Amino acid sequence: MINEIPIVMKRIQYIFLISFVCIKIQSNAQLYVGSESMVQISSNATIGITGDLYSNGKIYNTGIITLSGNFDNQNECISTGSLILNGNDQSFYHKNVDISNLTINGGGIKTINSNVSIFTKLDLSNGYVRPLQGTKIIIKKDASITLGSTDSYVDGMLYFEGKGTHYYPIGKSKLFSPVEFQNIEGNDSLILGMELINPADVDMIAHKSTKLLIKSRYYKSDVAVGTFTQGQLALPYFDTDEFLLDLKIGVTQSLNPEGPYYMLKNIPDAQSKINETGISYIVSQKPATLKYFAIGNYVNADMSMLYIPNALSQFAPDDKDRSIRVFGDVFEKEGFSFSISNQWGNLIYKTSSLEEMKEKGWDGTNSRTGRREITGQYHFTMKAKTLDGDEYENAGSIYIID
């Protein structure tokens, strides 16, 4: 049987809580642990505090502490048990030490005033976790975190220790917008954080590889420790996002919050833990390597439409066979080049005009001499950028067969 022992004292010196004892502080009571005091909660014990908990002494918790007020630990607190914050609007100071299990309940905002590392589980049930600027919430290796919801998420930067795949239940301004970093590469000491910035606090611009950028929000990463190399990034999107319906949705990245945001595209039918929340999402096709991320539209260049003939003849009955052209609307106009060399490696034709190669092409004339080249084998090189921003290079042989 569990006994309920009300405590109305605001200052105690020594309290030992043994197994199967549940101590509950009366409504509005506070628990103060003096500098020479110690509180020990055994593994089968629960202590419920309806007021604040202030400790300048020592707390050893292998059981459960439920707290409706503020938590202020100024000394030693070893917690391999559970701490449940079930009040409305609470502050939490844990003197930068680890905690095993932390449960967020009771609604409101839980303001985190010191660094805290979770080494077993962070349970987001009801309430928003808001770390002060510069304060770090770190989910340690092998620790877990619940899905979160519109009622409970981390409103600020959330960090994970280690490589692999990490799910970040983050949000801001009543928008729950979880993200997932998959297949993270870096060194063994890596601690990588993610935060939602909503609404966006800068004027965002798109790179030309991004046809439309959602500018209402963006995501910020931070490397607290170690080195981050790359990873696939899963981002959510919502019905309120005003996309171009005839274009694909992709992840974008930028070195700066303002942009430009480069398109990383998406992997069709890729899986993410975000799916368990019921929110739509996309996973980047190209690896995320920069610091800021957003979503947008892109044109998917269909490279199967690209065709470059390998032969021409001035006597061909079809005009299209009298020159070498580039067929298929898959390239940007900027950054295009097409050149042809003869059997001895001498340059005989070069253009930077995509339109020229689409409409007219090379008809066998040496641009330097103005004369038509003889029957034989020639070599071409082409460089271009696809409509979805990829660099493209090609080289091969073409033949004059007059």
Coordinates of C-alpha atoms in Angstrom, one line a residue:
M1 CA 0.0 0.0 0.0
I2 CA 1.2 3.5 -0.9
N3 CA 1.1 6.0 1.9
E4 CA 0.4 9.7 1.2
I5 CA 2.4 12.0 3.5
P6 CA 1.6 15.7 3.2
I7 CA 4.5 18.0 3.9
V8 CA 3.9 21.7 4.6
M9 CA 7.5 22.6 5.6
K10 CA 9.2 25.0 3.3
R11 CA 12.7 24.1 4.6
I12 CA 13.9 20.6 5.4
Q13 CA 17.3 19.3 6.4
Y14 CA 17.2 15.5 5.9
I15 CA 14.5 13.5 4.3
F16 CA 14.9 9.9 3.1
L17 CA 12.2 8.6 0.9
I18 CA 12.0 4.8 1.0
S19 CA 10.4 2.3 -1.3
F20 CA 6.6 2.4 -1.6
V21 CA 6.3 5.8 0.0
C22 CA 4.6 8.6 -2.0
I23 CA 5.1 12.0 -0.5
K24 CA 2.8 14.7 -1.8
I25 CA 3.3 18.4 -1.0
Q26 CA 0.0 20.2 -0.3
S27 CA -1.3 22.7 -2.8
N28 CA 1.0 25.7 -3.3
A29 CA 3.6 24.2 -0.9
Q30 CA 7.3 24.5 -1.9
L31 CA 10.1 22.1 -1.2
Y32 CA 13.4 23.7 -0.2
V33 CA 16.5 21.5 0.2
G34 CA 19.2 23.4 2.2
S35 CA 22.9 23.2 1.5
E36 CA 23.4 20.6 4.2
S37 CA 20.4 18.5 3.2
M38 CA 19.8 15.5 1.1
V39 CA 16.6 14.0 -0.5
Q40 CA 16.7 10.5 -1.8
I41 CA 13.8 9.0 -3.8
S42 CA 14.0 5.3 -4.1
S43 CA 13.1 3.4 -7.2
N44 CA 9.6 2.5 -6.0
A45 CA 8.8 5.9 -4.6
T46 CA 7.0 8.9 -6.0
I47 CA 7.1 12.4 -4.6
G48 CA 4.6 15.0 -5.8
I49 CA 5.2 18.7 -5.4
T50 CA 2.5 21.2 -6.2
G51 CA 4.8 24.2 -5.7
D52 CA 8.4 25.0 -6.5
L53 CA 11.4 22.7 -5.9
Y54 CA 14.6 24.6 -4.9
S55 CA 17.7 22.7 -4.0
N56 CA 21.0 23.9 -2.7
G57 CA 21.7 20.5 -1.3
K58 CA 21.7 17.0 -2.8
I59 CA 18.9 15.1 -4.6
Y60 CA 19.2 11.4 -5.5
N61 CA 16.3 10.3 -7.6
T62 CA 15.8 6.8 -8.8
G63 CA 12.0 7.0 -8.5
I64 CA 9.5 9.6 -9.8
I65 CA 9.2 13.3 -9.0
T66 CA 6.1 15.1 -10.3
L67 CA 6.4 18.9 -10.1
S68 CA 3.8 21.6 -10.8
G69 CA 6.0 24.6 -10.0
N70 CA 9.5 25.6 -11.0
F71 CA 12.6 23.5 -10.7
D72 CA 15.8 25.2 -9.5
N73 CA 18.7 22.9 -8.8
Q74 CA 21.9 24.8 -7.6
N75 CA 23.9 21.8 -6.4
E76 CA 23.9 18.1 -7.0
C77 CA 21.0 16.2 -8.6
I78 CA 21.6 12.7 -9.8
S79 CA 18.5 11.5 -11.5
T80 CA 18.3 8.0 -13.0
G81 CA 14.5 8.0 -12.4
S82 CA 11.9 10.2 -13.8
L83 CA 11.0 13.9 -13.6
I84 CA 7.5 14.9 -14.7
L85 CA 6.8 18.6 -15.3
N86 CA 3.0 18.8 -15.0
G87 CA 2.4 22.4 -14.2
N88 CA 1.3 25.2 -16.6
D89 CA 4.3 27.5 -17.5
Q90 CA 7.3 26.3 -15.6
S91 CA 11.0 27.1 -15.5
F92 CA 13.6 24.4 -15.3
Y93 CA 17.2 24.9 -14.1
H94 CA 19.3 21.7 -13.7
K95 CA 22.8 23.1 -13.5
N96 CA 24.0 21.5 -16.7
V97 CA 23.7 17.9 -15.5
D98 CA 22.2 14.8 -17.2
I99 CA 18.8 13.5 -16.5
S100 CA 17.4 10.1 -17.3
N101 CA 13.7 10.6 -18.1
L102 CA 11.9 13.9 -18.5
T103 CA 8.2 14.1 -19.2
I104 CA 6.5 17.3 -20.4
N105 CA 2.9 17.5 -19.3
G106 CA 0.4 20.0 -17.9
G107 CA 0.5 22.4 -20.9
G108 CA 2.0 25.9 -21.1
I109 CA 5.6 26.7 -21.7
K110 CA 8.5 24.9 -20.0
T111 CA 11.4 27.3 -20.1
I112 CA 14.8 25.6 -19.9
N113 CA 17.3 27.8 -18.1
S114 CA 20.4 25.5 -18.2
N115 CA 21.9 22.9 -20.5
V116 CA 20.3 19.5 -20.0
S117 CA 21.2 16.1 -21.5
I118 CA 18.6 13.4 -21.7
F119 CA 20.1 9.9 -21.6
T120 CA 17.0 7.7 -21.6
K121 CA 13.8 9.5 -22.8
L122 CA 12.2 12.8 -23.5
D123 CA 8.4 12.4 -23.4
L124 CA 6.5 15.2 -25.0
S125 CA 2.9 14.8 -23.9
N126 CA 1.4 18.3 -23.3
G127 CA 3.4 21.6 -23.2
Y128 CA 6.1 23.4 -25.2
V129 CA 9.8 23.1 -24.3
R130 CA 11.5 26.4 -24.8
P131 CA 15.3 26.6 -24.2
L132 CA 16.7 30.0 -23.5
Q133 CA 19.0 31.4 -26.1
G134 CA 22.4 29.6 -25.8
T135 CA 20.9 26.8 -23.7
K136 CA 21.2 23.3 -25.2
I137 CA 18.8 20.4 -24.9
I138 CA 20.8 17.3 -25.9
I139 CA 19.4 13.9 -26.6
K140 CA 22.2 11.5 -25.9
K141 CA 23.2 8.4 -27.9
D142 CA 20.7 5.6 -27.5
A143 CA 18.1 7.9 -25.9
S144 CA 14.7 8.3 -27.4
I145 CA 12.2 11.0 -27.9
T146 CA 8.4 10.8 -28.5
L147 CA 6.7 12.0 -31.7
G148 CA 5.5 15.3 -30.3
S149 CA 2.3 17.0 -31.5
T150 CA 0.6 20.3 -32.0
D151 CA 0.2 20.3 -28.2
S152 CA 3.8 19.5 -27.4
Y153 CA 7.1 20.1 -29.2
V154 CA 10.5 21.8 -28.7
D155 CA 10.2 25.5 -29.4
G156 CA 13.9 26.2 -30.0
M157 CA 17.1 24.4 -30.9
L158 CA 17.1 20.6 -30.2
Y159 CA 20.3 18.7 -30.3
F160 CA 21.1 15.0 -30.9
E161 CA 24.4 13.3 -30.1
G162 CA 26.0 11.0 -32.7
K163 CA 25.6 10.1 -36.3
G164 CA 22.9 8.0 -37.9
T165 CA 19.2 9.1 -38.2
H166 CA 17.6 11.6 -35.7
Y167 CA 14.0 12.8 -35.5
Y168 CA 13.5 16.3 -34.2
P169 CA 9.9 17.1 -32.9
I170 CA 10.3 20.9 -33.2
G171 CA 7.9 23.8 -33.8
K172 CA 7.2 27.4 -33.2
S173 CA 4.4 29.9 -33.1
K174 CA 1.7 27.1 -32.8
L175 CA 3.2 25.3 -35.9
F176 CA 4.3 21.7 -35.2
S177 CA 6.9 21.0 -37.9
P178 CA 9.0 18.0 -37.2
V179 CA 12.1 17.2 -39.3
E180 CA 14.3 14.1 -39.6
F181 CA 18.0 14.0 -40.5
Q182 CA 18.8 10.6 -42.0
N183 CA 22.1 8.9 -42.6
I184 CA 24.1 11.7 -40.9
E185 CA 27.8 11.6 -41.6
G186 CA 30.5 13.3 -39.5
N187 CA 32.9 12.5 -36.8
D188 CA 32.1 10.4 -33.7
S189 CA 31.8 13.4 -31.3
L190 CA 29.1 15.2 -33.5
I191 CA 26.2 16.9 -31.7
L192 CA 23.8 18.3 -34.3
G193 CA 20.9 20.6 -33.6
M194 CA 17.8 21.7 -35.6
E195 CA 15.4 24.6 -35.0
L196 CA 12.3 25.9 -36.9
I197 CA 12.3 29.7 -37.5
N198 CA 8.6 30.6 -38.0
P199 CA 7.7 33.1 -39.2
A200 CA 10.9 33.7 -41.2
D201 CA 12.9 36.7 -39.8
V202 CA 14.6 37.5 -43.1
D203 CA 13.7 38.1 -46.8
M204 CA 14.5 34.7 -48.4
I205 CA 15.5 34.4 -52.0
A206 CA 15.6 31.3 -54.2
H207 CA 18.5 30.1 -56.4
K208 CA 17.5 29.7 -60.0
S209 CA 17.4 25.9 -59.5
T210 CA 14.4 26.6 -57.2
K211 CA 11.4 27.8 -59.2
L212 CA 9.4 28.8 -56.2
L213 CA 10.5 29.1 -52.5
I214 CA 8.2 28.9 -49.5
K215 CA 9.4 32.0 -47.7
S216 CA 7.2 31.8 -44.6
R217 CA 9.6 29.7 -42.6
Y218 CA 13.0 28.0 -42.6
Y219 CA 15.0 25.5 -40.6
K220 CA 18.3 26.2 -39.0
S221 CA 21.0 23.6 -38.1
D222 CA 23.8 24.0 -35.6
V223 CA 26.9 21.9 -34.9
A224 CA 27.5 22.2 -31.2
V225 CA 30.4 19.7 -31.1
G226 CA 32.3 17.8 -33.8
T227 CA 32.1 17.9 -37.6
F228 CA 29.0 17.5 -39.7
T229 CA 29.6 16.3 -43.3
Q230 CA 26.2 15.5 -44.8
G231 CA 22.8 13.7 -44.5
Q232 CA 19.5 13.3 -46.2
L233 CA 16.9 15.8 -44.7
A234 CA 13.2 15.1 -44.4
L235 CA 11.0 18.3 -44.1
P236 CA 7.3 18.6 -43.7
Y237 CA 4.9 20.6 -45.9
F238 CA 1.3 21.7 -45.3
D239 CA -1.9 22.5 -47.2
T240 CA -1.4 26.2 -46.5
D241 CA 1.9 26.2 -48.4
E242 CA 1.2 27.9 -51.8
F243 CA 3.1 25.6 -54.2
L244 CA 3.0 25.6 -58.0
L245 CA 0.8 22.5 -58.4
D246 CA 2.4 21.4 -61.7
L247 CA 5.9 21.3 -60.3
K248 CA 7.6 18.9 -57.9
I249 CA 8.3 19.8 -54.2
G250 CA 11.8 19.6 -52.9
V251 CA 14.1 20.4 -50.1
T252 CA 16.4 23.4 -50.5
Q253 CA 19.5 24.6 -48.7
S254 CA 21.5 27.7 -48.2
L255 CA 24.7 28.9 -46.5
N256 CA 22.8 32.0 -45.1
P257 CA 19.3 32.4 -43.9
E258 CA 18.5 34.9 -46.7
G259 CA 19.6 32.5 -49.3
P260 CA 20.0 31.8 -52.1
Y261 CA 18.3 28.4 -51.5
Y262 CA 19.6 25.7 -53.8
M263 CA 17.4 22.8 -54.8
L264 CA 18.1 19.3 -53.4
K265 CA 15.0 17.8 -55.0
N266 CA 13.3 14.8 -53.4
I267 CA 13.3 11.0 -53.3
P268 CA 9.9 9.7 -54.4
D269 CA 8.3 7.4 -51.8
A270 CA 11.1 7.8 -49.3
Q271 CA 10.3 6.9 -45.7
S272 CA 10.5 9.0 -42.6
K273 CA 9.3 8.9 -39.0
I274 CA 7.4 12.1 -39.8
N275 CA 4.9 9.8 -41.5
E276 CA 3.8 8.6 -38.1
T277 CA 2.5 12.1 -37.3
G278 CA 0.2 12.2 -40.3
I279 CA 2.0 15.2 -41.7
S280 CA 3.1 15.3 -45.4
Y281 CA 6.8 15.3 -46.0
I282 CA 9.6 15.1 -48.5
V283 CA 13.2 13.7 -48.3
S284 CA 16.0 15.4 -50.1
Q285 CA 17.5 13.5 -53.0
K286 CA 20.9 15.3 -52.8
P287 CA 22.6 15.3 -49.4
A288 CA 22.1 18.3 -47.2
T289 CA 25.5 19.9 -46.4
L290 CA 24.8 23.5 -45.5
K291 CA 23.2 25.3 -42.5
Y292 CA 19.7 26.6 -43.5
F293 CA 16.9 24.7 -45.2
A294 CA 13.5 25.4 -46.7
I295 CA 11.0 23.8 -49.1
G296 CA 10.1 24.8 -52.6
N297 CA 9.2 23.8 -56.2
Y298 CA 11.5 22.6 -58.9
V299 CA 11.4 21.6 -62.5
N300 CA 12.3 17.9 -63.0
A301 CA 14.3 17.8 -66.3
D302 CA 13.4 14.7 -68.2
M303 CA 16.8 13.6 -69.5
S304 CA 15.2 10.8 -71.5
M305 CA 14.1 13.6 -73.9
L306 CA 17.7 14.6 -74.6
Y307 CA 18.9 13.5 -78.1
I308 CA 22.1 14.5 -79.9
P309 CA 22.5 12.9 -83.4
N310 CA 25.9 11.3 -84.2
A311 CA 25.9 11.9 -87.9
L312 CA 25.1 14.6 -90.5
S313 CA 25.0 14.8 -94.3
Q314 CA 24.4 17.8 -96.5
F315 CA 22.5 15.5 -98.9
A316 CA 20.0 14.2 -96.3
P317 CA 16.4 14.5 -97.4
D318 CA 15.3 15.6 -93.9
D319 CA 16.6 19.0 -92.9
K320 CA 17.1 17.8 -89.3
D321 CA 19.7 15.3 -90.5
R322 CA 21.8 18.0 -92.2
S323 CA 23.2 19.3 -88.9
I324 CA 24.1 18.3 -85.4
R325 CA 21.5 19.7 -83.0
V326 CA 20.5 19.4 -79.4
F327 CA 17.0 18.1 -79.0
G328 CA 14.9 18.1 -75.8
D329 CA 14.1 21.0 -73.6
V330 CA 16.1 20.0 -70.6
F331 CA 18.9 22.7 -70.2
E332 CA 19.2 26.3 -68.9
K333 CA 20.3 28.9 -71.4
E334 CA 23.1 30.1 -69.1
G335 CA 26.3 28.1 -68.7
F336 CA 25.9 26.2 -72.0
S337 CA 28.8 25.4 -74.3
F338 CA 29.2 23.1 -77.3
S339 CA 32.5 22.6 -79.2
I340 CA 33.7 20.3 -82.0
S341 CA 37.3 19.3 -82.9
N342 CA 38.7 17.6 -85.9
Q343 CA 40.8 14.4 -86.2
W344 CA 43.9 16.3 -85.2
G345 CA 42.3 17.9 -82.1
N346 CA 42.0 21.4 -83.7
L347 CA 38.9 23.4 -82.6
I348 CA 36.7 24.0 -85.6
Y349 CA 33.4 25.0 -84.0
K350 CA 32.3 26.5 -80.6
T351 CA 29.1 28.2 -79.4
S352 CA 27.7 29.2 -76.0
S353 CA 24.2 29.6 -77.4
L354 CA 21.7 26.9 -76.5
E355 CA 19.2 28.4 -78.9
E356 CA 21.7 28.1 -81.8
M357 CA 22.3 24.4 -81.1
K358 CA 18.5 23.8 -80.9
E359 CA 17.5 25.7 -84.0
K360 CA 20.4 25.6 -86.3
G361 CA 23.2 23.4 -84.9
W362 CA 26.5 22.6 -86.6
D363 CA 26.2 21.9 -90.3
G364 CA 29.8 20.8 -90.9
T365 CA 31.3 24.2 -91.5
N366 CA 34.7 25.1 -90.0
S367 CA 34.0 28.4 -88.1
R368 CA 37.6 29.5 -88.5
T369 CA 38.0 29.0 -92.2
G370 CA 34.4 29.1 -93.4
R371 CA 34.9 25.9 -95.4
R372 CA 33.0 22.7 -95.0
E373 CA 34.8 19.8 -93.3
I374 CA 35.5 16.6 -95.1
T375 CA 33.8 13.2 -94.6
G376 CA 35.1 11.6 -91.4
Q377 CA 35.0 11.4 -87.6
Y378 CA 34.9 14.4 -85.3
H379 CA 34.8 14.9 -81.6
F380 CA 32.3 17.0 -79.6
T381 CA 32.2 18.2 -76.0
M382 CA 29.1 19.7 -74.3
K383 CA 28.7 21.4 -70.9
A384 CA 25.3 22.6 -69.6
K385 CA 23.1 22.9 -66.5
T386 CA 19.8 21.1 -66.4
L387 CA 16.5 22.9 -65.7
D388 CA 16.6 21.5 -62.1
G389 CA 20.1 22.8 -61.5
D390 CA 22.4 19.8 -62.1
E391 CA 25.7 20.2 -63.9
Y392 CA 25.8 18.1 -67.1
E393 CA 28.8 17.1 -69.3
N394 CA 28.9 14.9 -72.4
A395 CA 31.5 14.0 -75.0
G396 CA 31.6 11.7 -78.0
S397 CA 32.0 11.2 -81.7
I398 CA 30.0 12.6 -84.7
Y399 CA 30.4 11.8 -88.3
I400 CA 30.1 13.6 -91.6
I401 CA 28.8 11.1 -94.1
D402 CA 28.5 13.1 -97.3

